[in-house]
Short mmCIF file of C-alpha atoms in Angstrom, two decimals:
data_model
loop_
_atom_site.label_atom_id
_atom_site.label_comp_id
_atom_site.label_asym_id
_atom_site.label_seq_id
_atom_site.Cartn_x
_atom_site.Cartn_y
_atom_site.Cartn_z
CA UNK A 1 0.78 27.91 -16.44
CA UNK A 2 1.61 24.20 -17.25
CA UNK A 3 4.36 22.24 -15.21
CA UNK A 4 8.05 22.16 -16.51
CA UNK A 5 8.24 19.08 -17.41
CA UNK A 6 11.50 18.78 -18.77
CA UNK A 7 14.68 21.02 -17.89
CA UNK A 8 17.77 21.43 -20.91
CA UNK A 9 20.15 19.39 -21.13
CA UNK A 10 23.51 19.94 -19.35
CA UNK A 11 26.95 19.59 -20.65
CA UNK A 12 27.82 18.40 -17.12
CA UNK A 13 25.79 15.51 -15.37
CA UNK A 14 26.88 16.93 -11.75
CA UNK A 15 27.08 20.10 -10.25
CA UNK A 16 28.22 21.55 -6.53
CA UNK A 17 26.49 23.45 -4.46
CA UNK A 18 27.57 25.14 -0.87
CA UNK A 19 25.22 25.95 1.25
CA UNK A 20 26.70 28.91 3.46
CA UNK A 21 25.00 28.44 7.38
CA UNK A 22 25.70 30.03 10.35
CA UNK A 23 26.98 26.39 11.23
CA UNK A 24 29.03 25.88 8.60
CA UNK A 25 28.93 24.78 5.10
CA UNK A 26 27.38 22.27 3.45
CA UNK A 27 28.27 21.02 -0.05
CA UNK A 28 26.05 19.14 -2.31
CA UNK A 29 26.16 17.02 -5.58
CA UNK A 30 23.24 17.19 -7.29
CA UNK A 31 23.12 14.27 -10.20
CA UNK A 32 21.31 15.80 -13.72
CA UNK A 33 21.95 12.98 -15.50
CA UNK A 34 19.85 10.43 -12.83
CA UNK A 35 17.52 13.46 -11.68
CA UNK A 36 17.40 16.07 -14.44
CA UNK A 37 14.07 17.54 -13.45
CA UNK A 38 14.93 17.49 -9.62
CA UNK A 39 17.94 18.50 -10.06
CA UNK A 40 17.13 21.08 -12.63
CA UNK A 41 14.47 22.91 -10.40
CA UNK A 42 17.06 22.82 -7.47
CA UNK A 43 19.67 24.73 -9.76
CA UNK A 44 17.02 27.54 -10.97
CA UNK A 45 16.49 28.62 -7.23
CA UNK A 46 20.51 28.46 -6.29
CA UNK A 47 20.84 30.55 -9.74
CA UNK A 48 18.20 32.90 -9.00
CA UNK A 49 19.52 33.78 -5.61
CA UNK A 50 16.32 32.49 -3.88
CA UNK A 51 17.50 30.30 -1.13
CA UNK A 52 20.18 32.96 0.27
CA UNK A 53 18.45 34.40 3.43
CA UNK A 54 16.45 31.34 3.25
CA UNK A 55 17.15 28.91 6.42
CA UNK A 56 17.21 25.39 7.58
CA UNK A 57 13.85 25.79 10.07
CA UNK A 58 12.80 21.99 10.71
CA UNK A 59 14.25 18.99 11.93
CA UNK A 60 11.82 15.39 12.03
CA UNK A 61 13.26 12.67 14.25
CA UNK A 62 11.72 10.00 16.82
CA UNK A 63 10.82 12.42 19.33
CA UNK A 64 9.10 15.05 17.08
CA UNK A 65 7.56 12.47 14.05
CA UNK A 66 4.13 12.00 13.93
CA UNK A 67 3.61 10.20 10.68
CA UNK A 68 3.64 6.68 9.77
CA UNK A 69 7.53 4.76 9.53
CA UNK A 70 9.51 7.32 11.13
CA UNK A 71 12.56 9.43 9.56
CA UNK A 72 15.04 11.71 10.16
CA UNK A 73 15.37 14.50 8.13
CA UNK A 74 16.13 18.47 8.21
CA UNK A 75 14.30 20.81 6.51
CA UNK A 76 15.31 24.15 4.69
CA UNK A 77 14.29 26.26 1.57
CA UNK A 78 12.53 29.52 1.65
CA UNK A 79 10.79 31.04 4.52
CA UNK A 80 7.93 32.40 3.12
CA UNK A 81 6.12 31.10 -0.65
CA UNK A 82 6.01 34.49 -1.95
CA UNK A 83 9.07 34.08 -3.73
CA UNK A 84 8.34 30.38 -4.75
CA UNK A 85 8.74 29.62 -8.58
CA UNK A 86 5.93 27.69 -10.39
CA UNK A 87 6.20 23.72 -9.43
CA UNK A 88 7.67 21.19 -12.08
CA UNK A 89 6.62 17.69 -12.53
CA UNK A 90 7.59 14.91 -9.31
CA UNK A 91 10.30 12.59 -10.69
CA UNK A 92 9.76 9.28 -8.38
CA UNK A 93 12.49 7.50 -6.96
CA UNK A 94 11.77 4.65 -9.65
CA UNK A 95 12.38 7.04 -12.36
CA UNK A 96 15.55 8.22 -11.23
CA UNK A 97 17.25 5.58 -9.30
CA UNK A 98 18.05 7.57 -6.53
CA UNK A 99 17.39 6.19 -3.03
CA UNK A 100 16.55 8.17 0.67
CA UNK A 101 19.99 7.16 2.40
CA UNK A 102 22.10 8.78 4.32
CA UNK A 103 23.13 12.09 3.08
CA UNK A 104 20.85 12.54 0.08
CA UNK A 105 18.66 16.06 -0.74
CA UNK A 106 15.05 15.66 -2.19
CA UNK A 107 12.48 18.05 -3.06
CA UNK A 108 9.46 18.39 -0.53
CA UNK A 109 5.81 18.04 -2.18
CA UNK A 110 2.31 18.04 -1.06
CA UNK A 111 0.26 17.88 -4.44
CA UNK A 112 -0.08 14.71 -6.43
CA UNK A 113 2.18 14.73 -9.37
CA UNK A 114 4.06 18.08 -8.84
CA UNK A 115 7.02 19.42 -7.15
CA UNK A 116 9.00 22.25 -6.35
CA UNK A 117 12.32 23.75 -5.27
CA UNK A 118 10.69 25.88 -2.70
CA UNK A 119 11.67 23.53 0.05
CA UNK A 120 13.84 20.47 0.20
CA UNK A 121 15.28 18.34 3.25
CA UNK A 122 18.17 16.03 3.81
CA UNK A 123 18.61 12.65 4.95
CA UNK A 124 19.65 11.77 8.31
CA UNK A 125 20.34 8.03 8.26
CA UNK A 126 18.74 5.81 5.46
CA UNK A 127 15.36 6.88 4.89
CA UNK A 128 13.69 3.88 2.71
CA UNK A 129 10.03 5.17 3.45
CA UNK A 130 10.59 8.30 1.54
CA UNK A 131 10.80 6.53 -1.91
CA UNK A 132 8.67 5.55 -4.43
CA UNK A 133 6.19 2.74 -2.79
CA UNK A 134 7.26 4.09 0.65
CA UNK A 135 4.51 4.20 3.48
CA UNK A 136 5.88 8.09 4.07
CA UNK A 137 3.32 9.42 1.75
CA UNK A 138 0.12 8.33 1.51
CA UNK A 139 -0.06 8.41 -1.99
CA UNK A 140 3.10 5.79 -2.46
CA UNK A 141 5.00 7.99 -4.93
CA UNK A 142 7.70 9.53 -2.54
CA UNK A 143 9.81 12.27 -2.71
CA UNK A 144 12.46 13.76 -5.39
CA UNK A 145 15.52 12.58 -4.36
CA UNK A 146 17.84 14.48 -7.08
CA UNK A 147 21.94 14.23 -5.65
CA UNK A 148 23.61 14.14 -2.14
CA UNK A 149 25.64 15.90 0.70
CA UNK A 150 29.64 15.34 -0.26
CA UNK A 151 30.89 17.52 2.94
CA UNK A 152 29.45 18.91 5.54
CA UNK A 153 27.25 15.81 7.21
CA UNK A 154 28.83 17.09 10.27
CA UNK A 155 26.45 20.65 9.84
CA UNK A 156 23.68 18.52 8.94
CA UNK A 157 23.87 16.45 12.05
CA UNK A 158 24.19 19.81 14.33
CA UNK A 159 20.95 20.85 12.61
CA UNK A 160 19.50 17.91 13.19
CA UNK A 161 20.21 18.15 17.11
CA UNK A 162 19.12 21.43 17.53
CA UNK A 163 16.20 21.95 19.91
CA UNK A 164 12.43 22.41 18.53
CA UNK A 165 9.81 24.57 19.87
CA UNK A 166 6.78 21.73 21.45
CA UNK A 167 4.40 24.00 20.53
CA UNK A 168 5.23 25.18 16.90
CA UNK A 169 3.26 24.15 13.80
CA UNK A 170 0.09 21.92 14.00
CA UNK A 171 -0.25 18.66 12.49
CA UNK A 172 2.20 16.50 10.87
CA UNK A 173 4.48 19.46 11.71
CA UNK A 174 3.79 20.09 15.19
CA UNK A 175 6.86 20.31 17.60
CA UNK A 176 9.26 20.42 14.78
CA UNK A 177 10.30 23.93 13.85
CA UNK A 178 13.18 25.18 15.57
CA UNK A 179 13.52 27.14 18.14
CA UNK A 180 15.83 28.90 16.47
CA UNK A 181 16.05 28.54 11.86
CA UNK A 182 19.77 28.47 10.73
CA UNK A 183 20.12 30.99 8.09
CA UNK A 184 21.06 30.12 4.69
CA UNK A 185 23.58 32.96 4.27
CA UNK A 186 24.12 31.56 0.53
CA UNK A 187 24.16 29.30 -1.99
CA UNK A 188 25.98 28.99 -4.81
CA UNK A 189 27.52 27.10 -7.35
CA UNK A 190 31.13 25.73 -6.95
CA UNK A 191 33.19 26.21 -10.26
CA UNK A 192 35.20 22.70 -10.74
CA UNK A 193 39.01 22.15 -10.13
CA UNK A 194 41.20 22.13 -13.60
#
């Protein structure tokens, strides 16, 4: 199956998204007009119903980062792949304008050129290594940066303290799962005001 490589086009360039957690909400903007592949992908799992039961399960910060120019980011999406929809094509940072600062959701990826909504983190502080040309990924094309947290920074910094287990993961990941995931109890799109 080929990557999506486009996503239709959307009578609305923004759309809201709460993220229900057992710490509170947290309520996104995610920019189609800027982003509309990121973005896009994002949309199909919060429409599908995929991330609820999902959790926030990883924090990276300078006691926990082994990777070159540290960040500070937590980590959510799906707990297991097996529900994981096919990956779409990586929209850089260049292409869509959108910068790691503080507050802003991006798409996680591992292979060259693809992407997918499976997982996706959010910036704690400005996060300039995660974008195109950044030193973050070896390969110097960054992350999908695709829209931003509008309320709720205050959940996303309690995350972001919570205590890891030492000895989880192995790798670049070791020592930052946490010791205990904050569920995603839902997410879902919020209708606009008239």
């Amino acid at each position: 199956m080929g990557l999506v490589s486009s996503i239709p086009a959307h009578a609305d360039p923004t759309a809201r998204v709460e993220l229900k957690t057992g710490l509170g909400p947290i309520v996104v903007e995610v920019d189609l007009a800027h982003a509309p592949i990121s973005a896009g992908e994002f949309l199909r799992y919060v429409d599908a119903g995929l991330y609820d039961g999902g959790a926030f399960y990883g924090v990276v910060r300078s006691d926990n980062d082994h990777g070159p120019a540290h960040i500070a980011v937590i980590q959510g999406g799906l707990t297991t792949m097996e529900r994981a929809l096919p990956p779409v094509a990586h929209e850089t940072t260049m292409q869509s304008g959108i910068h790691h600062i503080d507050g802003v959701i991006s798409l996680a990826r591992r292979e060259l050129g693809t992407t997918r909504g499976a997982k996706f983190f959010i910036c704690v502080g400005d996060q300039p290594a995660l974008d195109f040309g950044g030193v973050r990924n070896p390969d110097g094309q960054g992350f999908a940066a695709f829209g931003h947290v509008v309320s709720g920074m205050d959940v996303v910094r309690k995350i972001h303290a919570l205590p890891t287990d030492p000895n989880s993961g192995d790798g670049a990941t070791k020592g930052q799962l946490l010791r205990k995931s904050v569920v995603i109890l839902s997410a879902s799109r919020l209708t606009k005001s008239t």
